[in-house]
Amino acid sequence: MTEKVTQVKLSYGRCAVSPKFFEDFYDDFMDSSPLIRARFENTDMEAQRALLRHGLSHLIMYAAGSHAAGMKVDRLADSHAKGKLDIQPWMYRHWIESLIRTVPRHDKKANAQLLSVWKEMIQMGVDKMISAH
């Protein structure tokens, strides 16, 4: 797993320094469903992009086995659960698909194998979040 973690961390680093990575992700994500777009109508997108920056780091570290990141993912799951933000389980599929479409636009070293590793690692935390719904 450590090689996969390293690959995704490096890829995420290349994406995170790209000025439009987080903006492009949210554009893609909101374009994936009118119901998803509606969730962001009154959202401070600059703050939301900052939350995504940290959330992705936590999801990657959670997949790497970090206990501290696991606690952060638990908090994310709680805030996204029914009765709070109520993020529906189907929305996570769109979220992952948008991420996988956005990464190669900002990481010129991304290929099919790396994107598969990204999906595998992110899915671990997303599964935890869905189970808390």
PDB file of N, CA and C in Angstrom, residues 9 38 97 124:
ATOM      1  N   LYS A   9      -0.211  10.686  -3.140  1.00  0.00           N
ATOM      2  CA  LYS A   9       0.249  11.907  -2.476  1.00  0.00           C
ATOM      3  C   LYS A   9       0.977  12.825  -3.464  1.00  0.00           C
ATOM      4  N   ALA A  38     -27.737  22.417  -6.918  1.00  0.00           N
ATOM      5  CA  ALA A  38     -28.623  23.117  -5.990  1.00  0.00           C
ATOM      6  C   ALA A  38     -28.061  23.136  -4.565  1.00  0.00           C
ATOM      7  N   GLU A  97     -16.296  10.426  -9.358  1.00  0.00           N
ATOM      8  CA  GLU A  97     -16.144  10.519 -10.816  1.00  0.00           C
ATOM      9  C   GLU A  97     -15.621  11.896 -11.222  1.00  0.00           C
ATOM     10  N   MET A 124     -12.159   4.229  -0.037  1.00  0.00           N
ATOM     11  CA  MET A 124     -12.119   3.728   1.342  1.00  0.00           C
ATOM     12  C   MET A 124     -12.789   4.707   2.309  1.00  0.00           C
TER      13      MET A 124
END
